[in-house]
Each structure stands twice: as structure tokens, then as C-alpha cells.
XYZ file of C-alpha atoms in Angstrom:
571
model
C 96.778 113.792 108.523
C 100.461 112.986 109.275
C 100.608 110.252 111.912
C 103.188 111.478 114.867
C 106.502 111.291 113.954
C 107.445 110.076 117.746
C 105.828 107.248 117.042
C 108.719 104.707 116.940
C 109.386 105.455 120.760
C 105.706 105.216 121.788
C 105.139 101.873 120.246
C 109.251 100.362 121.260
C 107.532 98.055 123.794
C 104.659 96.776 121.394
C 104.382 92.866 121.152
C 104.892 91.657 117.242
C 102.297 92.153 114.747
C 100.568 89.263 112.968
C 101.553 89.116 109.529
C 99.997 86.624 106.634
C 100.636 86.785 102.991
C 97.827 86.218 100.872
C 99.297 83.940 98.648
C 103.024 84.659 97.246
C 104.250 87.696 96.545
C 103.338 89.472 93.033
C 105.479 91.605 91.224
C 105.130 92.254 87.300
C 107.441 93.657 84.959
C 107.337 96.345 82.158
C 108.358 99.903 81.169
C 108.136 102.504 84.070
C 105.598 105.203 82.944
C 103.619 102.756 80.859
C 100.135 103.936 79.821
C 97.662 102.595 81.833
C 95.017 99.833 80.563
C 91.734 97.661 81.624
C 90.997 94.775 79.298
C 86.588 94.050 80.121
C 86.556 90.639 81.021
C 83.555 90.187 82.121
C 82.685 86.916 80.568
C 85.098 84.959 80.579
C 85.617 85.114 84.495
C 81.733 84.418 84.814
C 80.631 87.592 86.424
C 77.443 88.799 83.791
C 74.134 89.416 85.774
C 71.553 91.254 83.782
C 71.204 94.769 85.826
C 67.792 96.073 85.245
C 65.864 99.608 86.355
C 62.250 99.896 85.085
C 62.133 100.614 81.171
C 64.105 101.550 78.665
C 62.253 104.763 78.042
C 62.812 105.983 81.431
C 59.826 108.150 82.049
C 59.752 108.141 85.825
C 63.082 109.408 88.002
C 63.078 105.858 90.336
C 64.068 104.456 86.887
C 67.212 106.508 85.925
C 68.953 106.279 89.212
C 70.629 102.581 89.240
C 72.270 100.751 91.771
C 75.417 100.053 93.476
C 77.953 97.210 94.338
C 79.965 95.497 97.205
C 83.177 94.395 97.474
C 83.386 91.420 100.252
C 85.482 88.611 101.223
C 82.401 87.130 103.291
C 83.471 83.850 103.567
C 87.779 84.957 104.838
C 89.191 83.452 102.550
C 91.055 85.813 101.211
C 89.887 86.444 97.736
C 87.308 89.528 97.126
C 83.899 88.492 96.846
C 81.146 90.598 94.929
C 77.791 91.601 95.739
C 75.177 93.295 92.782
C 71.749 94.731 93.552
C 69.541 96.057 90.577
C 66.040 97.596 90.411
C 62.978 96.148 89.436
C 59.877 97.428 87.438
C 57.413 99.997 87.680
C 54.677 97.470 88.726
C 56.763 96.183 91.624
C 57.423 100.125 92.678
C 53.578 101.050 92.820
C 52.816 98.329 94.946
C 55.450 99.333 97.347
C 54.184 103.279 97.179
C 51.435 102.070 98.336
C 52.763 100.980 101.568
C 52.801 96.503 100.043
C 55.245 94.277 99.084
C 55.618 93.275 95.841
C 55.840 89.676 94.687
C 59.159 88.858 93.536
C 59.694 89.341 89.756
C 63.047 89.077 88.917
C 66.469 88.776 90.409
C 67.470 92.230 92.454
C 70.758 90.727 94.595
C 73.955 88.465 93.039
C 76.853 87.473 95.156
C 79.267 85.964 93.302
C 82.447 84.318 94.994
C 85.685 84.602 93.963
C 87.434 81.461 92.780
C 90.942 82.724 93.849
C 91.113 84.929 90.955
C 90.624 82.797 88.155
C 86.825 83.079 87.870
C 83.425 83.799 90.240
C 80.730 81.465 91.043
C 77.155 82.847 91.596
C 76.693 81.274 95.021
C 73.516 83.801 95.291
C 70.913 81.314 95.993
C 72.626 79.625 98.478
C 73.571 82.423 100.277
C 70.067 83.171 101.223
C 70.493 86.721 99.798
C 67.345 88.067 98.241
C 65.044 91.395 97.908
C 61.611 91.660 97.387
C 62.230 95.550 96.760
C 63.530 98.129 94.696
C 67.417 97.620 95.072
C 69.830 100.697 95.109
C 72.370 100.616 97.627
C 74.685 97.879 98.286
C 77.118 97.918 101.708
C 79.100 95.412 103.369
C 80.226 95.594 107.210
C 81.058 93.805 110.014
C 78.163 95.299 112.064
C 77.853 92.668 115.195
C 82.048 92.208 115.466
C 81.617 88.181 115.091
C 84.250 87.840 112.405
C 82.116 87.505 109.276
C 81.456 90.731 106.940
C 77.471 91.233 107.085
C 75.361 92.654 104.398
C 73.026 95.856 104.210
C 70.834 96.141 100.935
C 69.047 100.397 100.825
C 65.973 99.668 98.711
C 63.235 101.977 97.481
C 60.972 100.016 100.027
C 62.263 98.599 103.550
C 66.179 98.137 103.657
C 67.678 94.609 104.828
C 70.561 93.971 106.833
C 71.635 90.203 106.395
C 73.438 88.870 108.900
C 76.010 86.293 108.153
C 76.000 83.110 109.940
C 79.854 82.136 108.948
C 78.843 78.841 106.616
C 78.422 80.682 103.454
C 74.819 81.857 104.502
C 73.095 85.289 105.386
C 69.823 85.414 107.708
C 67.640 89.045 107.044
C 67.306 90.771 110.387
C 66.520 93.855 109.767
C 63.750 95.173 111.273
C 64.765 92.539 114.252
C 68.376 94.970 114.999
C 66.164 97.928 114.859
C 66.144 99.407 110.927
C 63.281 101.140 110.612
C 60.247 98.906 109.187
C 58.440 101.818 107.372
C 58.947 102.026 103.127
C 61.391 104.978 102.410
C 63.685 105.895 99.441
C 66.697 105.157 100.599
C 70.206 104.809 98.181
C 73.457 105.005 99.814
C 74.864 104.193 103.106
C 78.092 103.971 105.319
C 79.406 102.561 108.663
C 81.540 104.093 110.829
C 82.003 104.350 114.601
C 80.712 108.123 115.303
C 80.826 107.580 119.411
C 84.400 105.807 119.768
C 82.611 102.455 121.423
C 83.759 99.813 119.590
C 80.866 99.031 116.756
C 80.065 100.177 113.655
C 76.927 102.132 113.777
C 75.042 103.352 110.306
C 73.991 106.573 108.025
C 71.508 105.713 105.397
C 70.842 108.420 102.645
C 67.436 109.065 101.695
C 66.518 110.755 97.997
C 62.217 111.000 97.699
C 59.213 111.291 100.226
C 57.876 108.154 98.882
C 54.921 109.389 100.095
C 54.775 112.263 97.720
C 56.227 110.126 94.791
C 53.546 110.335 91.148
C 54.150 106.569 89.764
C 50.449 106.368 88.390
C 48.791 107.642 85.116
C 50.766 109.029 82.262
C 54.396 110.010 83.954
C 54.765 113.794 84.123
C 57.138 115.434 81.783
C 59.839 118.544 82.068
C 62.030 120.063 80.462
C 65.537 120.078 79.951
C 67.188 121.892 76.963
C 64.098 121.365 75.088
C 64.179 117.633 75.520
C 60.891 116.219 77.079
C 62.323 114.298 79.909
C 60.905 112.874 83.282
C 60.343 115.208 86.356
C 62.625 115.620 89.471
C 63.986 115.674 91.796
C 63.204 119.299 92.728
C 59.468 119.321 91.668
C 59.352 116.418 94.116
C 59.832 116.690 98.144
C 63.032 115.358 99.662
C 63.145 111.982 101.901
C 64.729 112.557 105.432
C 68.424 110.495 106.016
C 68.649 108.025 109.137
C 71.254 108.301 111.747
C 71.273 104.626 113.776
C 73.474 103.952 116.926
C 75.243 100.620 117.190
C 73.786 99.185 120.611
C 76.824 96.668 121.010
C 74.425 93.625 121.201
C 73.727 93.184 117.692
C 70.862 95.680 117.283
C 71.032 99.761 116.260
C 68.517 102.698 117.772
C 67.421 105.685 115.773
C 69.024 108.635 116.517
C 68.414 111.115 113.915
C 66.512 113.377 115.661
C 68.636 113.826 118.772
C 72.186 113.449 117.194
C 71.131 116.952 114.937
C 70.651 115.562 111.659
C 67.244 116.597 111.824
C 67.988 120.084 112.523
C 68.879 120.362 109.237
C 66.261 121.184 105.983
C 66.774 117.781 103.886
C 68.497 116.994 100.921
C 67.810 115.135 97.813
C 70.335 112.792 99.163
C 72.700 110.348 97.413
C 76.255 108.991 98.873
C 77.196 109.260 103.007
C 80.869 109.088 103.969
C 81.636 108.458 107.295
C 85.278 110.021 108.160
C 87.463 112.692 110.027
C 87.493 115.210 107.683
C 88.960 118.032 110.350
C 91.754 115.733 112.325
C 90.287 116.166 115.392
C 90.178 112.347 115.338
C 86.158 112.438 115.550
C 84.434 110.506 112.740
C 82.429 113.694 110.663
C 79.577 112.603 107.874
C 79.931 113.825 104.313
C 76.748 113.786 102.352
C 76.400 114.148 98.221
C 73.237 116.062 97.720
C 71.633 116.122 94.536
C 70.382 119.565 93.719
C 70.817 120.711 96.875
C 73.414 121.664 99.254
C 75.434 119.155 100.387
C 75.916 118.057 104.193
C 79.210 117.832 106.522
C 78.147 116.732 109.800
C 81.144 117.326 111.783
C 80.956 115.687 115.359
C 80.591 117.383 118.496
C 81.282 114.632 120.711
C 80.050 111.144 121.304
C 76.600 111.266 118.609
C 75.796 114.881 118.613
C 76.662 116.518 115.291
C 76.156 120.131 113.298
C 76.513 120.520 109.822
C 79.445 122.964 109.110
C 79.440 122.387 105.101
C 79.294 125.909 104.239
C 81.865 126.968 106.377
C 84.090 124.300 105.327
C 83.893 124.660 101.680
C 81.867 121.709 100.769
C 78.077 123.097 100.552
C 79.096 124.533 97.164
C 81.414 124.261 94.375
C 84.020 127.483 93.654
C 81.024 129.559 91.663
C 79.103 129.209 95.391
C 76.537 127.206 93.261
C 74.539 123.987 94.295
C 75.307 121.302 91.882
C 73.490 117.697 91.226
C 75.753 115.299 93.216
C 75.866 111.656 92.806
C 78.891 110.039 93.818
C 82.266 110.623 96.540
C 85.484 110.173 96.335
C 88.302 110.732 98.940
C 91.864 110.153 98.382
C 95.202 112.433 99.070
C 95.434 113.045 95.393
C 98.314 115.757 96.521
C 100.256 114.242 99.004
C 100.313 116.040 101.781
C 98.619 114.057 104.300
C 95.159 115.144 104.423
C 92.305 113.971 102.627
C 90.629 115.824 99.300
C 87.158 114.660 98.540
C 85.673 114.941 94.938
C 81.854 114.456 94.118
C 80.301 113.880 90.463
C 77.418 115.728 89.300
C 75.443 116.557 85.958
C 76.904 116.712 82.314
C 77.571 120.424 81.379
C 78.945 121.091 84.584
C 82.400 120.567 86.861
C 83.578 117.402 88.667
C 84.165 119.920 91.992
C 87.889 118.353 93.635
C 87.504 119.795 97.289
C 91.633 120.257 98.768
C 92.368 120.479 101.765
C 94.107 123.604 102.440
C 93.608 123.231 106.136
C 91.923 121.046 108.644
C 88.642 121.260 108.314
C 88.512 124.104 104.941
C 88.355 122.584 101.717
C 88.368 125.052 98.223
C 87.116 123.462 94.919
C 90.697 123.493 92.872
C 89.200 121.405 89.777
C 90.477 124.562 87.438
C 93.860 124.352 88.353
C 94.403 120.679 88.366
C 92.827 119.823 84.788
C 89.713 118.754 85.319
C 86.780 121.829 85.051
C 87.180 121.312 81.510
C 87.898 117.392 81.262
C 84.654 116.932 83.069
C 82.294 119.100 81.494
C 80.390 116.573 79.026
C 79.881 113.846 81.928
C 77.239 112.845 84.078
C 79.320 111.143 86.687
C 77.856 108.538 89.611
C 80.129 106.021 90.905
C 84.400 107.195 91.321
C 87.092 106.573 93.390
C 91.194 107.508 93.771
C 93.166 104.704 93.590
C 96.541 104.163 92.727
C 96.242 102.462 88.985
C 99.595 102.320 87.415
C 101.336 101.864 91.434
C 104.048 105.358 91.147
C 102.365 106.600 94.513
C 99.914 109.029 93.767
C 95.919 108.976 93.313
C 94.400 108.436 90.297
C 90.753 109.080 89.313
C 88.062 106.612 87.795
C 84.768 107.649 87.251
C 81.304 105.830 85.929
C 79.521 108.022 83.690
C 76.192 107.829 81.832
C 73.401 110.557 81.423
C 70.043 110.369 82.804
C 68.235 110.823 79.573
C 67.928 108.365 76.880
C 67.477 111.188 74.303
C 70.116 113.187 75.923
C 72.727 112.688 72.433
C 70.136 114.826 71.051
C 72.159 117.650 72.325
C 75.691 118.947 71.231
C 77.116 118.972 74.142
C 76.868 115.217 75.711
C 75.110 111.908 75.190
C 73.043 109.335 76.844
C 75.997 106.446 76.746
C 79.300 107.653 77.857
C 83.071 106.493 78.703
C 84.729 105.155 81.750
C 86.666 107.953 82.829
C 90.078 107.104 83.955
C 92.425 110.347 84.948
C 96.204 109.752 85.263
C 97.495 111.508 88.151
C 100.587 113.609 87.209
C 102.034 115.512 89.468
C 98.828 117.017 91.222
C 96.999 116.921 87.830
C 94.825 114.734 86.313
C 94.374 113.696 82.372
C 92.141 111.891 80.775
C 94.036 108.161 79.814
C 92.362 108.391 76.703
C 91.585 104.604 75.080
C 92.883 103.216 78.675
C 89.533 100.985 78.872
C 88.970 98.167 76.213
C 87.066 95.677 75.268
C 84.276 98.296 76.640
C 81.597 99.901 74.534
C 80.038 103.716 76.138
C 77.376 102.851 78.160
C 75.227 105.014 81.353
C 76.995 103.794 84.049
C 76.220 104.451 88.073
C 77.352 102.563 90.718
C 80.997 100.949 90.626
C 84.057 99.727 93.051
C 87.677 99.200 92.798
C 89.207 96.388 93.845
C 92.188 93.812 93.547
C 90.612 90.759 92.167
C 93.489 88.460 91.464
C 95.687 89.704 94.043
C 98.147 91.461 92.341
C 98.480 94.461 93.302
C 96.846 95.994 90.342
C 93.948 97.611 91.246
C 90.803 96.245 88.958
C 87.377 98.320 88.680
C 83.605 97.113 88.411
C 81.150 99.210 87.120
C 77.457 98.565 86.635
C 75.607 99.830 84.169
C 71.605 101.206 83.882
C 70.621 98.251 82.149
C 72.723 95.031 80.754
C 75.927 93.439 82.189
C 78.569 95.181 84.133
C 81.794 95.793 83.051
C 84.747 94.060 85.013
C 88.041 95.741 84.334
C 91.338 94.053 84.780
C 94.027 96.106 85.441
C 96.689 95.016 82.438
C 98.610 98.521 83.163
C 102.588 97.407 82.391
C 104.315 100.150 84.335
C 107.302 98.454 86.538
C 106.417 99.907 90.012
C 105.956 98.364 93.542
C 103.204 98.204 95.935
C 102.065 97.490 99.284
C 98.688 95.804 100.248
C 96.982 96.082 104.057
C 94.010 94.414 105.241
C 93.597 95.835 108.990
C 91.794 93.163 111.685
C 90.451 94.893 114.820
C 90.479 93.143 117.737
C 89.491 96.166 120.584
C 87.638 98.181 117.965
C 85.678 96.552 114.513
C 86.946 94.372 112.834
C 88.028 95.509 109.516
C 89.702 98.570 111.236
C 87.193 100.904 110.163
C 88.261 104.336 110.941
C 91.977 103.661 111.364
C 95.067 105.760 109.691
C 98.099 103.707 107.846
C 100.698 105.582 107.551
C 103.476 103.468 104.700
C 107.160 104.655 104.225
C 108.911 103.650 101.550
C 112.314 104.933 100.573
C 111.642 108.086 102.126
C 107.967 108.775 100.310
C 105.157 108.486 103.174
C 101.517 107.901 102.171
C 98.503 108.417 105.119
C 94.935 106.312 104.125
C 92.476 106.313 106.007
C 89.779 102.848 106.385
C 86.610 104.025 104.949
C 83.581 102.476 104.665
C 80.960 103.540 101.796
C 81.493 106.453 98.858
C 81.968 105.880 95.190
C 77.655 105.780 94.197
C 75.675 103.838 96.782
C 78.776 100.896 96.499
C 81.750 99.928 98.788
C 84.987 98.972 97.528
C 87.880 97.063 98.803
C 88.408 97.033 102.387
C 91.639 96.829 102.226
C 94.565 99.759 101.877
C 96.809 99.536 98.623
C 99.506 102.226 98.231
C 101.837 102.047 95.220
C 105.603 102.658 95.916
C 106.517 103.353 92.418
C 110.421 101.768 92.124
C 111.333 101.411 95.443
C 112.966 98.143 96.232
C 113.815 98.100 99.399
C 111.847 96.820 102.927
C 109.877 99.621 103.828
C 107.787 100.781 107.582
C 104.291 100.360 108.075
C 102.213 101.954 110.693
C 98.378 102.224 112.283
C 96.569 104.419 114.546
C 93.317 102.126 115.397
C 90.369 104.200 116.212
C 90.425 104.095 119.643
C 94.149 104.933 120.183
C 95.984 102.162 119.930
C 99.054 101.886 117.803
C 101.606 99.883 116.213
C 104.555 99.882 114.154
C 106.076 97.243 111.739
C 109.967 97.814 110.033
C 111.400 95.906 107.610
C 108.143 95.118 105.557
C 108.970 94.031 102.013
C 107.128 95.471 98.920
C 104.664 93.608 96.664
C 102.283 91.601 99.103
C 98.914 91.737 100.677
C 99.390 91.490 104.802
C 96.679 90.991 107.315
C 97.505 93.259 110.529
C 95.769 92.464 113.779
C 95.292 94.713 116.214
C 98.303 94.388 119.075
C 99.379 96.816 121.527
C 98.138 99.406 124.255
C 96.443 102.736 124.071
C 98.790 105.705 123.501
């Protein structure tokens, strides 16, 4: 949505804006329209935990999922920080079946901290950071408005909510703020403030009844395509999603059942978004369902919702068929203001890209924009639009990797498969073909962008089933401009969660929105990049907080990251 254009006069008597570089400006050189190109270098900046999920063989479905990432600066310093969770085995899961906690085995949580660029440090043991579960989810947030980004870990087991205490250390209170203390499948999560108070409050996706879950004996067997494969999800009964309330004292109430969400039959489900996906500036929830229908909550006021997917064009893809949905995107790959959403789903069928023709009705356009076809082969989990090569439009990255080790049995995909990076050009997308290197296929699921080094380039993790994740630095040469925002809330949260920039460069104006969650059961940067492809001259930034206020900076100059506080009175 198109922030108001009478802005200017609303915001004339606004006191100044805080504005901090993060480190000097960056610009790089080379040829405008330059391919674009990731270099793995995984080793040699120090970032190579060993991601496990069960066995090789993957016989059981809590094995093929994977895990997620977060991207953090939780100790301000300015440099992005990086959180990992992984699995564990199927020992560790039948213990927690049956209702116990299971001794720890192996590592399940890194956080690594960014050395300004040059290299991370696992600082995981000092952090205080561990899980005694099966990891899937990992989230980052804010949640108690004390300055320092806090940590929330879904598990197949009891999810943990770390608190940090501001001195490089993270205290587990969980079940202490309210999370619920009973073993569920949870994966992925996102805060948001639904009710307009202030704090963050919390949707947690839930996939299996663990209740209902087979993990003993010989593992059941299906089949797909005539491959013997493991069973589920839809021979298996569906977990029910959590809807928690921020109480504004550090602690969060379940509201599931009152707010709606139970009203609805539940889904096998994957990735939340929290977001206003109508522009009726109430914060809606987008869910990715696998095999089922997926969810779009939209809010009736204060933290009463009603799910309106079907009528919005999101239950479905264009064929009015339910597809297996992993990951969630959201981005204005077309420019016009509004935000598109794209989910991944199963090999031999469409990546669905939802537009937005008008608020609040979305129609599945992935034929006419290149990528029906281009998407076919993939199983895609973790993605994300970003701006890669900085000329002002969207591009698409996408973690792929089948479910089925014996899945290159088949003509039509395989078990390891490519990064997928799509150029956007002009409202289309192609595949970059050879973009990634230094990168062999593997299954991928959850991943993040983010700008490492500070460049301005965005850079992309991506985790992998099992082994070492890949770490992509952005090497793309293309000689374009760019803008970086990180938002500080001072009347609502403090990253800004919810709030609309609106940048103007040389005429071209670009509207994102502060999300929290998406991609597969990860969060990425926090902070807004737009590219401004060759503009060189100062250029106008703008915010609408969440609760109303806004404010309005001229003159900005291009290639920089900015911190914005929060200034100003309500409109």
C-alpha cells in the first residue's frame, strides 16, 4: 500500500530523526546488468555446524522436515548475528512422544556472532542457548520491549523462549511468560502486534498430533510413484496452531480459542506470517498448510479473527487445488505498492505467486510471470524476495531439496537439488542459471537473507537436511545503488514491527513492510534494503509506525545502513 501522498504537510512540524551509519558508506563498482552471483563461503568465515535430522534413510516424516534459522544482531552492535537449530534422533523423539525429556545427545542450537563481517564466532555456549528437544523453528523478537532481541526455539517437544539479559546471555522462560508447557509439534512461528498495544504477541504453527504420531516398531511405508517412502502427513491427524496475547509485562495468555483460530478445522501447518494483507492497517495471519488448505486470518478488531482464505484467493492455487506448502514469501515483486505472497510446495507441481489485484484478493499469476514451468521439478521450503543485483525490483531465492532419499529414482526430480535464484525482469522471473558457486545440490529447508558484511548486497543462508549450511556471499557486480533501514520503536516494539517505509529515489517509490517470520520456520534480516538501481542523487525516506505515528526524512544519500527512531506524534 501507497503511503499518503499528503504526507510532507502532516509530518512539517516533526522534530529530526535520529540517523547513524553503520560503518561508512559502501558502494561497489561494475557493469550495470551484471549477472548475478553467490560465492559459498562457508568455511572460511567459520560458520559450519553439522545440521542433523534423524537418519539418513529417512523412514519416519519428523525426519524429513528440517529446521530453520535466525538472523539477529542480539548483542546491538550492529553486525547480523546468526542463530541454527537442528533435529535430533529418533531415540530422543520417542522419549518425548511419550510425554519425557530426552537427555541431551547432541548439539540442536548455534549462535554464532558476527565479527563485523570478516568472520563468526560460535559464542553458543556462552550464550546459555540450548534444547533438550527436537529443534525446528528458529525466531528472533524483541518480545518484552527492553532493547535486546530475545529468542523463541518451536521444537517437536515444549518450545523455549530465551530471554536475553543484554551481556551476551539468554535465560529460558518459557513456560514462566505463559507458552504452553504440554509437548506439541510445533515448526514455524511469527510476532506481530494483532491488537495495536504496543508488544509483540505470537502465532506458533503446529504440523502432527504428537499424540497420534507411530515412532515405534518397523516405520510404516506408502507410496509415492511407486517409490516405498515414509507415511504422512495425511494418514496422520493434524496438530492445532497457538494464538498467544502479549500481556505487556513480559508474559503472553492463550488465546486461540477465543480469538477464532479454533473455529477453524486444522491444518498440517508449516510457516505463519503476521501482516496486513487487506490495507485496512489491521495485522491479518497468513498460514502455509501442507496438504491442506491454507489459512488467512484477517482481523476483525483488537484479537478476534476469521479466516477469509478462500475468498481472498489464497486457500488454493489457480487449478482451485490444495497443494503441499512449506515456505512464504512476501515482497512487491510488481511494483505497485501492495504486497504479493508466494508459497513453495512439492516437486511436480507450481511455486503458486499470489498478486495482488486488489486489497484483500490475490490470483495465482505464476503462468504468466515464468515460473509454473521453472518450478515444476522442485520441492521448495525456505524463499524470500529480495533485491539481489540492487535495480529496484524483487528477486526470488528459494531452498530446495526433496523429501525422499530415493526420489532421483524418478524422471522427473531428485532427492538433492539447486538453490534457486530467479532474476526479476520486468515482472518476470528466470532462473540465474550457475548464479550459486562453490555449492554442490543438496535438500535444503530452512534459509534467510541477510546483509552480512554490510554492503548492501544482500547474502543468503541456507541449511541443509543433514551436513553444513551453505553461506552465500553476494559477489553480484552490477553498478546500482541502495538504501538500508533498520527501524527502532520507541511508542510501539522495538524493531518497528509492523511499520510501512515508503523510499523515493529519483522519482521510483518502493513500500516494505517490517515483517517478522516467513521464508521455512526462519527469520531474516530485520532490517529494510531497497535497491535504487543508478540513481545518484539524495533521495526521501518515510515511515508509518504501527500505531500511527509518522515521519519523514529528505535529503537521505544512497548506499548506507541508517537506524531510524521513532520521533513524532500520531497522525
Amino acid at each position: 500500500m501507497r503511503i499518503s501522498s499528503s504526507l510532507a504537510e502532516k509530518c512539517a512540524a516533526l522534530t529530526s530523526l535520529t540517523l547513524l551509519a553503520l560503518g561508512a558508506p559502501h558502494a561497489y563498482s561494475g557493469a550495470a546488468g551484471a549477472p548475478l552471483r553467490f560465492v559459498n563461503v562457508a568455511g572460511e568465515v567459520g560458520l559450519t555446524p553439522q545440521v542433523a535430522h534423524g537418519g539418513p534413510q529417512k523412514n519416519w516424516i519428523a525426519e524429513a522436515n528440517g529446521s530453520g534459522a535466525a538472523v539477529l544482531d542480539y548483542d546491538n552492535d550492529g553486525w547480523m548475528d546468526i542463530l541454527i537449530v537442528s533435529g535430533a534422533t529418533m531415540s530422543d523423539l520417542r522419549e518425548i512422544v511419550a510425554g519425557r525429556t530426552p537427555s541431551r545427545s547432541g548439539r540442536r542450537v548455534y549462535l554464532y556472532r558476527n565479527l563485523e563481517g570478516r568472520e563468526f564466532e560460535d559464542v553458543t555456549e556462552e550464550s546459555g542457548l540450548a534444547c533438550q528437544y527436537w529443534s525446528t523453528g528458529a525466531n528472533a523478537a524483541d518480545y518484552d520491549n527492553d532493547g535486546d532481541v530475545d529468542v523463541l526455539i518451536t521444537t517437536i517437544g515444549r518450545d523455549l523462549l530465551y530471554r536475553n539479559d543484554g551481556d551476551g546471555r539468554f535465560t529460558e522462560t518459557g513456560v514462566a511468560s505463559g507458552l504452553l508447557d504440554s509437548h506439541a509439534w510445533h515448526t514455524g512461528s511469527s510476532f506481530g502486534d494483532i491488537d495495536a498495544d504496543g508488544d509483540l504477541d505470537l502465532y506458533v504453527a503446529a504440523y502432527l498430533r504428537l499424540d497420534t504420531l507411530p515412532v515405534d516398531g518397523e516405520p510404516p511405508v506408502c507410496d509415492y510413484r511407486g517409490l516405498n517412502v515414509f507415511c504422512g502427513p495425511m494418514q496422520l491427524e493434524p496438530g492445532v496452531d497457538v494464538l498467544y496475547r502479549n500481556n505487556g509485562d513480559g508474559t503472553f495468555s492463550d488465546i486461540t480459542d477465543e480469538s477464532g483460530v479454533l473455529a477453524e478445522t486444522p491444518g498440517y501447518g508449516f510457516t505463519p506470517l503476521i501482516s496486513d494483507f487487506n490495507g485496512d492497517g489491521l495485522p491479518d495471519i497468513f498460514v502455509s498448510n501442507d496438504s491442506s488448505a491454507n489459512f488467512l486470518f484477517v482481523n476483525q478488531g483488537g484479537s478476534s479473527f476469521l479466516n477469509d482464505a478462500l475468498a481472498a484467493g489464497l486457500a488454493y492455487n489457480a487449478d482451485g487445488e490444495t497443494q503441499a506448502d512449506m515456505g512464504v514469501c512476501v515482497g512487491d515483486y510488481d511494483g505497485d505498492g501492495d504486497p504479493d505472497l508466494l508459497t513453495t510446495t512439492f516437486s511436480e507441481d507450481h511455486f503458486p505467486l499470489f498478486q495482488q489485484q486488489e486489497p484483500g484478493l490475490f490470483e495465482d499469476v505464476s503462468f504468466r510471470v515464468g515460473l509454473r514451468n521453472a518450478t515444476v521439478p522442485y520441492l521448495g521450503w525456505g524463499c524470500g524476495f529480495s533485491d539481489l543485483d540492487n535495480d529496484g525490483d524483487g528477486d526470488l531465492w528459494v531452498a530446495n531439496g526433496h523429501v525422499y532419499p530415493t526420489a532421483g529414482e524418478l524422471a522427473t526430480t531428485s532427492y538433492h537439488q539447486r538453490i534457486g535464484i530467479l532474476e526479476n525482469i520486468q515482472g518476470r522471473f528466470g532462473v540465474s542459471e550457475g548464479a550459486v558457486e562453490q555449492t554442490e545440490p543438496s535438500s535444503y529447508r530452512g534459509a534467510a537473507s541477510v546483509d552480512f558484511d554490510n554492503d548492501g548486497r544482500i547474502d543468503l543462508l541456507m541449511l541443509p537436511i543433514d551436513g553444513i549450511p551453505a553461506v552465500l556471499r553476494n559477489r553480484s557486480t552490477a553498478a546500482n545503488s541502495w538504501l538500508g533501514v533498520r527501524l527502532q520503536g520507541t511508542r510501539v516494539n522495538r524493531e518497528g514491527i509492523g511499520a510501512l517505509v515508503e523510499v523515493e529515489f529519483c522519482g521510483k517509490v518502493q513500500v516494505v513492510a517490517v515483517r517478522n517470520g516467513g521464508s521455512y520456520a526462519s527469520r531474516s534480516d530485520p532490517r529494510v534494503h531497497v535497491g535504487i538501481g543508478n540513481c545518484d542523487v539524495p533521495g526521501r525516506v518515510t515511515v508509518e509506525w504501527a500505531r500511527g505515528r509518522h515521519q519523514e526524512l529528505e535529503n537521505v544519500r544512497a548506499n548506507q545502513w541508517v537506524t531510524l527512531e521513532e520521533r513524532g506524534t500520531p497522525e
